[in-house]
Amino acid sequence: MCVFFAFLYASEAPKIHKMRELNHQEIRVLKESQTTQQGSADKKPQKIIRGSTHLQESQGKSPYEGMDNRPKDTTRQIQEEYVQNQSWLYGTSVITTIFLDGSIKRSYGILLRDGIFLTSANMVYSEEIYARASYAMMQDDSSIPFVCVAQLSIKALDLQRGLAILETSAYTDTYCNPRPKSYYHDRLYSKYWIDVFDNVLTPQGVVYSPTISELNSFMSKRTIVENEDLNKLTMLETNDFKGYKYSYGKGFYTRDGKLIGILASDLNGGPKFVQADDIAHFMCELQDKKILQKDYLTPLCANLKEHQHSES
């Protein structure tokens, strides 16, 4: 039996190379980067906490805590070499959840339609400690480092499946402060959401997934799946987040960018692979229970049920 929870909680000098002229957005990102470096110059170094399957003690309250600093001697041309041209990279997020005791959990997430996010349930929920806030950090093809874009709240949890749905409770600036929705937000949310109903029908021997570069940007990683057994993906350990053994919330994709599934958690907190078809059923169950009310789900869920009946 699936257990659902539906609730909301309140938020609380580089080396210069001759290149083409920077556009307005690139200049803005550069200025913000310089401001961040200057503002943090006098701060004492903090212990790196880049996510964990267990709660870790931390006094920091910034979603950026524990993320590696970007190399200073880099150019946009060098940065672009890290980023492959797959649009699903821009539908990927790093979700940072800060709990009331100051501890942090960090995982991958996937942007779905209408500003909702999908991730692994164990990374945004704890039976013992309430989450204070979650933040999504993303990038698009106009800026390389991912930046804070939204504050999130939990919409639904299915601990049996190991999945969590979060919704956007506020748009943010790059420092995670609330701000009105901008063109940047609108472009991300309308252009790069991932379709979980576009099912992959054939077995996959090669899959693609995001990983994090030294520049705090997403890049594509190719993985060969032994005997086309997707459950073997749960055995892949990661160094994406220090102190974090598995890539919870990470999506895996086909060569042409279709979602195959994500790495979620079982009831014991261990890794399990949840295929896109099961994610689609999860969303349709939420719609049936009126927890997730989205008009676009009505025809999609009807088609899913019809297809399911035709196979039975």
Short mmCIF file of C-alpha atoms in Angstrom, two decimals:
data_model
loop_
_atom_site.label_atom_id
_atom_site.label_comp_id
_atom_site.label_asym_id
_atom_site.label_seq_id
_atom_site.Cartn_x
_atom_site.Cartn_y
_atom_site.Cartn_z
CA MET A 1 0.00 0.00 0.00
CA CYS A 2 1.31 3.42 -0.90
CA VAL A 3 1.51 6.04 1.78
CA PHE A 4 0.87 9.61 0.67
CA PHE A 5 1.58 12.80 2.54
CA ALA A 6 0.42 16.12 1.18
CA PHE A 7 1.50 19.23 3.01
CA LEU A 8 3.27 22.55 2.64
CA TYR A 9 5.83 24.12 4.94
CA ALA A 10 6.82 27.76 5.33
CA SER A 11 10.10 29.10 4.02
CA GLU A 12 12.20 30.81 6.12
CA ALA A 13 40.79 38.25 -11.06
CA PRO A 14 40.47 35.68 -13.73
CA LYS A 15 42.89 35.27 -16.58
CA ILE A 16 41.61 37.23 -19.57
CA HIS A 17 41.48 35.73 -23.05
CA LYS A 18 40.47 37.57 -26.18
CA MET A 19 36.98 36.39 -26.99
CA ARG A 20 33.74 37.66 -28.40
CA GLU A 21 31.99 40.42 -26.46
CA LEU A 22 29.85 39.24 -23.55
CA ASN A 23 26.13 39.66 -23.83
CA HIS A 24 24.00 41.31 -21.12
CA GLN A 25 23.23 38.10 -19.26
CA GLU A 26 26.85 36.92 -19.30
CA ILE A 27 27.97 40.27 -17.85
CA ARG A 28 25.37 39.92 -15.07
CA VAL A 29 26.54 36.40 -14.20
CA LEU A 30 30.18 37.54 -14.19
CA LYS A 31 29.42 40.47 -11.86
CA GLU A 32 27.48 38.23 -9.48
CA SER A 33 30.35 35.73 -9.44
CA GLN A 34 32.87 38.46 -8.65
CA THR A 35 30.61 39.84 -5.90
CA THR A 36 30.27 36.39 -4.36
CA GLN A 37 34.04 35.80 -4.41
CA GLN A 38 34.76 39.22 -2.89
CA GLY A 39 32.11 38.80 -0.19
CA SER A 40 33.45 35.40 0.85
CA ALA A 41 37.14 36.36 0.86
CA ASP A 42 37.19 37.20 4.59
CA LYS A 43 35.09 34.26 5.70
CA LYS A 44 36.67 31.31 7.46
CA PRO A 45 36.55 28.06 5.48
CA GLN A 46 33.64 25.83 6.43
CA LYS A 47 33.47 22.08 6.59
CA ILE A 48 32.32 20.69 3.26
CA ILE A 49 28.95 18.98 3.46
CA ARG A 50 27.75 18.04 0.01
CA GLY A 51 24.81 15.84 0.95
CA SER A 52 24.45 12.60 2.84
CA THR A 53 22.10 9.69 3.25
CA HIS A 54 22.23 10.52 6.95
CA LEU A 55 21.62 13.88 8.59
CA GLN A 56 24.83 15.71 9.30
CA GLU A 57 25.40 18.55 11.73
CA SER A 58 25.88 21.92 10.10
CA GLN A 59 25.48 25.46 11.29
CA GLY A 60 25.30 26.87 7.78
CA LYS A 61 21.98 27.92 6.30
CA SER A 62 22.97 28.57 2.71
CA PRO A 63 21.93 26.12 -0.04
CA TYR A 64 25.38 26.73 -1.55
CA GLU A 65 27.23 25.46 1.51
CA GLY A 66 29.59 22.66 0.62
CA MET A 67 29.57 23.25 -3.13
CA ASP A 68 33.06 23.49 -4.60
CA ASN A 69 34.32 26.92 -5.60
CA ARG A 70 34.61 27.42 -9.33
CA PRO A 71 38.18 27.56 -10.71
CA LYS A 72 39.30 31.14 -11.16
CA ASP A 73 41.37 30.63 -14.32
CA THR A 74 38.54 29.63 -16.65
CA THR A 75 36.86 31.09 -19.69
CA ARG A 76 33.40 30.53 -21.10
CA GLN A 77 34.94 28.54 -23.96
CA ILE A 78 36.59 26.16 -21.49
CA GLN A 79 33.37 25.91 -19.48
CA GLU A 80 31.36 25.02 -22.55
CA GLU A 81 33.60 22.01 -23.14
CA TYR A 82 32.17 20.49 -19.96
CA VAL A 83 28.55 20.91 -20.98
CA GLN A 84 27.09 18.57 -23.55
CA ASN A 85 24.22 19.76 -25.72
CA GLN A 86 21.45 17.64 -24.23
CA SER A 87 18.36 19.62 -23.24
CA TRP A 88 17.59 17.27 -20.34
CA LEU A 89 20.66 18.64 -18.59
CA TYR A 90 18.75 21.88 -18.21
CA GLY A 91 15.79 20.02 -16.71
CA THR A 92 18.13 18.72 -14.00
CA SER A 93 18.40 20.38 -10.60
CA VAL A 94 20.34 20.11 -7.39
CA ILE A 95 17.83 20.15 -4.53
CA THR A 96 19.14 21.30 -1.17
CA THR A 97 16.93 20.69 1.85
CA ILE A 98 17.77 22.43 5.11
CA PHE A 99 16.29 20.95 8.28
CA LEU A 100 15.38 22.73 11.49
CA ASP A 101 18.51 21.50 13.27
CA GLY A 102 20.67 23.11 10.56
CA SER A 103 21.54 19.83 8.86
CA ILE A 104 21.47 19.55 5.08
CA LYS A 105 20.52 16.90 2.56
CA ARG A 106 21.36 17.38 -1.09
CA SER A 107 20.14 15.37 -4.06
CA TYR A 108 19.37 15.57 -7.73
CA GLY A 109 15.91 16.53 -8.91
CA ILE A 110 14.00 16.65 -12.18
CA LEU A 111 11.89 19.56 -13.36
CA LEU A 112 8.44 18.40 -14.46
CA ARG A 113 5.69 20.36 -16.15
CA ASP A 114 4.11 23.41 -14.45
CA GLY A 115 6.95 24.05 -12.01
CA ILE A 116 6.93 20.84 -10.00
CA PHE A 117 10.01 18.78 -9.19
CA LEU A 118 10.61 15.08 -8.70
CA THR A 119 13.25 13.66 -6.37
CA SER A 120 13.91 10.82 -3.94
CA ALA A 121 11.70 10.89 -0.83
CA ASN A 122 14.50 10.19 1.65
CA MET A 123 16.34 13.38 0.69
CA VAL A 124 13.56 15.83 1.56
CA TYR A 125 11.84 14.04 4.43
CA SER A 126 12.83 12.74 7.85
CA GLU A 127 10.55 11.19 10.46
CA GLU A 128 12.56 12.84 13.24
CA ILE A 129 13.30 16.35 11.98
CA TYR A 130 11.12 18.74 9.99
CA ALA A 131 12.51 20.38 6.89
CA ARG A 132 12.74 24.17 7.04
CA ALA A 133 13.15 24.83 3.32
CA SER A 134 14.20 23.25 0.03
CA TYR A 135 15.88 25.08 -2.84
CA ALA A 136 16.40 24.13 -6.48
CA MET A 137 19.57 25.10 -8.32
CA MET A 138 19.58 24.87 -12.11
CA GLN A 139 21.34 26.10 -15.22
CA ASP A 140 20.38 26.71 -18.83
CA ASP A 141 22.27 27.16 -22.07
CA SER A 142 22.89 30.84 -21.32
CA SER A 143 24.90 30.36 -18.12
CA ILE A 144 27.27 27.59 -17.12
CA PRO A 145 27.28 27.43 -13.29
CA PHE A 146 23.95 26.34 -11.85
CA VAL A 147 22.32 28.94 -9.62
CA CYS A 148 19.45 29.07 -7.17
CA VAL A 149 16.14 29.48 -9.01
CA ALA A 150 13.32 28.50 -6.66
CA GLN A 151 12.24 27.68 -3.15
CA LEU A 152 10.25 24.44 -2.97
CA SER A 153 7.71 22.86 -0.67
CA ILE A 154 6.69 19.22 -0.43
CA LYS A 155 3.47 18.44 -2.25
CA ALA A 156 3.39 14.66 -1.93
CA LEU A 157 5.47 11.73 -0.73
CA ASP A 158 5.19 8.06 -1.57
CA LEU A 159 7.53 6.27 0.81
CA GLN A 160 6.71 2.91 -0.77
CA ARG A 161 7.91 4.05 -4.18
CA GLY A 162 10.55 6.30 -2.66
CA LEU A 163 9.39 9.35 -4.60
CA ALA A 164 8.68 12.95 -3.66
CA ILE A 165 6.88 15.70 -5.56
CA LEU A 166 7.82 19.27 -4.69
CA GLU A 167 6.19 22.41 -5.98
CA THR A 168 7.57 25.90 -6.47
CA SER A 169 6.56 28.06 -3.52
CA ALA A 170 8.67 31.08 -4.51
CA TYR A 171 11.03 32.11 -7.28
CA THR A 172 14.46 33.25 -6.13
CA ASP A 173 17.47 35.22 -7.25
CA THR A 174 20.88 33.57 -7.54
CA TYR A 175 21.36 33.96 -3.77
CA CYS A 176 18.09 32.13 -2.99
CA ASN A 177 16.27 35.29 -1.91
CA PRO A 178 12.59 35.48 -3.00
CA ARG A 179 11.91 37.59 -6.09
CA PRO A 180 9.19 37.92 -8.75
CA LYS A 181 9.19 35.45 -11.61
CA SER A 182 11.62 36.53 -14.32
CA TYR A 183 12.18 35.73 -17.97
CA TYR A 184 14.94 33.35 -16.87
CA HIS A 185 12.51 31.38 -14.68
CA ASP A 186 9.86 31.34 -17.37
CA ARG A 187 12.34 30.08 -19.95
CA LEU A 188 13.58 27.26 -17.72
CA TYR A 189 10.11 26.17 -16.65
CA SER A 190 8.52 26.30 -20.10
CA LYS A 191 11.37 24.92 -22.21
CA TYR A 192 13.24 22.30 -20.20
CA TRP A 193 10.67 20.28 -18.23
CA ILE A 194 10.95 16.50 -18.51
CA ASP A 195 8.07 14.37 -19.83
CA VAL A 196 7.61 11.26 -17.66
CA PHE A 197 4.75 10.04 -19.87
CA ASP A 198 6.97 9.66 -22.95
CA ASN A 199 7.74 6.03 -22.21
CA VAL A 200 10.80 4.13 -23.37
CA LEU A 201 9.61 0.80 -24.78
CA THR A 202 12.88 -0.93 -25.71
CA PRO A 203 15.57 -2.22 -23.31
CA GLN A 204 18.53 0.10 -22.90
CA GLY A 205 22.14 -1.07 -22.94
CA VAL A 206 23.53 2.46 -22.70
CA VAL A 207 22.10 5.27 -20.56
CA TYR A 208 23.00 8.90 -19.98
CA SER A 209 22.82 10.80 -16.70
CA PRO A 210 23.95 14.12 -15.22
CA THR A 211 27.07 14.57 -13.16
CA ILE A 212 28.57 17.69 -11.64
CA SER A 213 31.73 19.24 -13.03
CA GLU A 214 34.36 21.15 -11.08
CA LEU A 215 32.67 24.30 -12.36
CA ASN A 216 29.41 23.54 -10.52
CA SER A 217 27.69 22.79 -13.80
CA PHE A 218 25.96 19.73 -15.18
CA MET A 219 27.63 17.49 -17.73
CA SER A 220 26.51 14.24 -19.32
CA LYS A 221 27.85 10.85 -18.26
CA ARG A 222 27.51 7.71 -20.38
CA THR A 223 26.98 4.37 -18.61
CA ILE A 224 26.87 0.89 -20.13
CA VAL A 225 24.15 -1.22 -18.48
CA GLU A 226 25.22 -4.83 -18.08
CA ASN A 227 22.68 -7.23 -19.61
CA GLU A 228 20.31 -4.25 -19.98
CA ASP A 229 19.40 -4.70 -16.30
CA LEU A 230 18.44 -1.22 -15.07
CA ASN A 231 18.51 -2.37 -11.44
CA LYS A 232 22.29 -2.53 -11.75
CA LEU A 233 22.24 1.27 -11.81
CA THR A 234 21.51 1.15 -8.07
CA MET A 235 24.99 -0.28 -7.54
CA LEU A 236 26.72 2.76 -9.01
CA GLU A 237 28.40 4.79 -6.30
CA THR A 238 28.98 8.49 -6.82
CA ASN A 239 31.26 11.32 -5.80
CA ASP A 240 28.88 14.03 -7.01
CA PHE A 241 28.23 15.09 -3.41
CA LYS A 242 30.89 14.48 -0.78
CA GLY A 243 29.68 12.23 2.02
CA TYR A 244 26.94 11.00 -0.28
CA LYS A 245 27.28 7.43 -1.55
CA TYR A 246 24.42 7.24 -4.05
CA SER A 247 22.99 9.74 -6.53
CA TYR A 248 19.45 9.88 -5.16
CA GLY A 249 17.07 11.73 -7.46
CA LYS A 250 19.35 11.34 -10.47
CA GLY A 251 17.57 10.78 -13.78
CA PHE A 252 18.76 8.37 -16.47
CA TYR A 253 18.02 9.01 -20.13
CA THR A 254 18.18 7.44 -23.57
CA ARG A 255 20.44 8.75 -26.30
CA ASP A 256 17.59 10.88 -27.66
CA GLY A 257 16.79 12.36 -24.24
CA LYS A 258 13.80 10.31 -23.05
CA LEU A 259 13.61 9.68 -19.31
CA ILE A 260 14.13 6.02 -18.39
CA GLY A 261 13.78 6.44 -14.64
CA ILE A 262 15.38 7.84 -11.51
CA LEU A 263 17.35 6.56 -8.55
CA ALA A 264 15.05 6.66 -5.51
CA SER A 265 15.12 5.12 -2.03
CA ASP A 266 13.49 2.03 -0.59
CA LEU A 267 11.88 1.92 2.86
CA ASN A 268 15.26 1.18 4.43
CA GLY A 269 16.93 4.16 2.78
CA GLY A 270 18.78 2.06 0.24
CA PRO A 271 18.84 2.79 -3.50
CA LYS A 272 16.18 1.51 -5.90
CA PHE A 273 15.51 2.25 -9.56
CA VAL A 274 12.05 3.62 -10.39
CA GLN A 275 11.14 3.56 -14.07
CA ALA A 276 9.37 6.43 -15.79
CA ASP A 277 6.19 4.38 -16.21
CA ASP A 278 5.91 3.97 -12.44
CA ILE A 279 6.51 7.70 -11.98
CA ALA A 280 3.65 8.40 -14.39
CA HIS A 281 1.34 6.09 -12.41
CA PHE A 282 2.38 7.89 -9.23
CA MET A 283 1.35 11.24 -10.69
CA CYS A 284 -1.96 9.82 -11.90
CA GLU A 285 -2.69 8.43 -8.43
CA LEU A 286 -2.02 11.89 -7.01
CA GLN A 287 -4.47 13.33 -9.51
CA ASP A 288 -7.12 10.74 -8.59
CA LYS A 289 -6.69 11.66 -4.92
CA LYS A 290 -6.92 15.36 -5.87
CA ILE A 291 -3.50 16.00 -4.35
CA LEU A 292 -2.00 17.01 -7.67
CA GLN A 293 -4.56 18.84 -9.80
CA LYS A 294 -3.17 19.64 -13.22
CA ASP A 295 -5.40 19.86 -16.30
CA TYR A 296 -2.77 18.36 -18.57
CA LEU A 297 -2.77 15.15 -16.52
CA THR A 298 -6.38 14.27 -17.39
CA PRO A 299 -5.82 13.04 -20.98
CA LEU A 300 -2.38 11.62 -20.17
CA CYS A 301 -3.68 9.55 -17.27
CA ALA A 302 -6.69 8.41 -19.31
CA ASN A 303 -4.34 7.14 -22.03
CA LEU A 304 -2.15 5.46 -19.42
CA LYS A 305 -5.11 3.61 -17.90
CA GLU A 306 -6.39 2.61 -21.34
CA HIS A 307 -2.98 1.24 -22.28
CA GLN A 308 -2.78 -0.63 -18.99
CA HIS A 309 -6.21 -2.24 -19.54
CA SER A 310 -5.32 -3.27 -23.09
CA GLU A 311 -2.27 -5.15 -21.81
CA SER A 312 -4.17 -6.95 -19.02
#
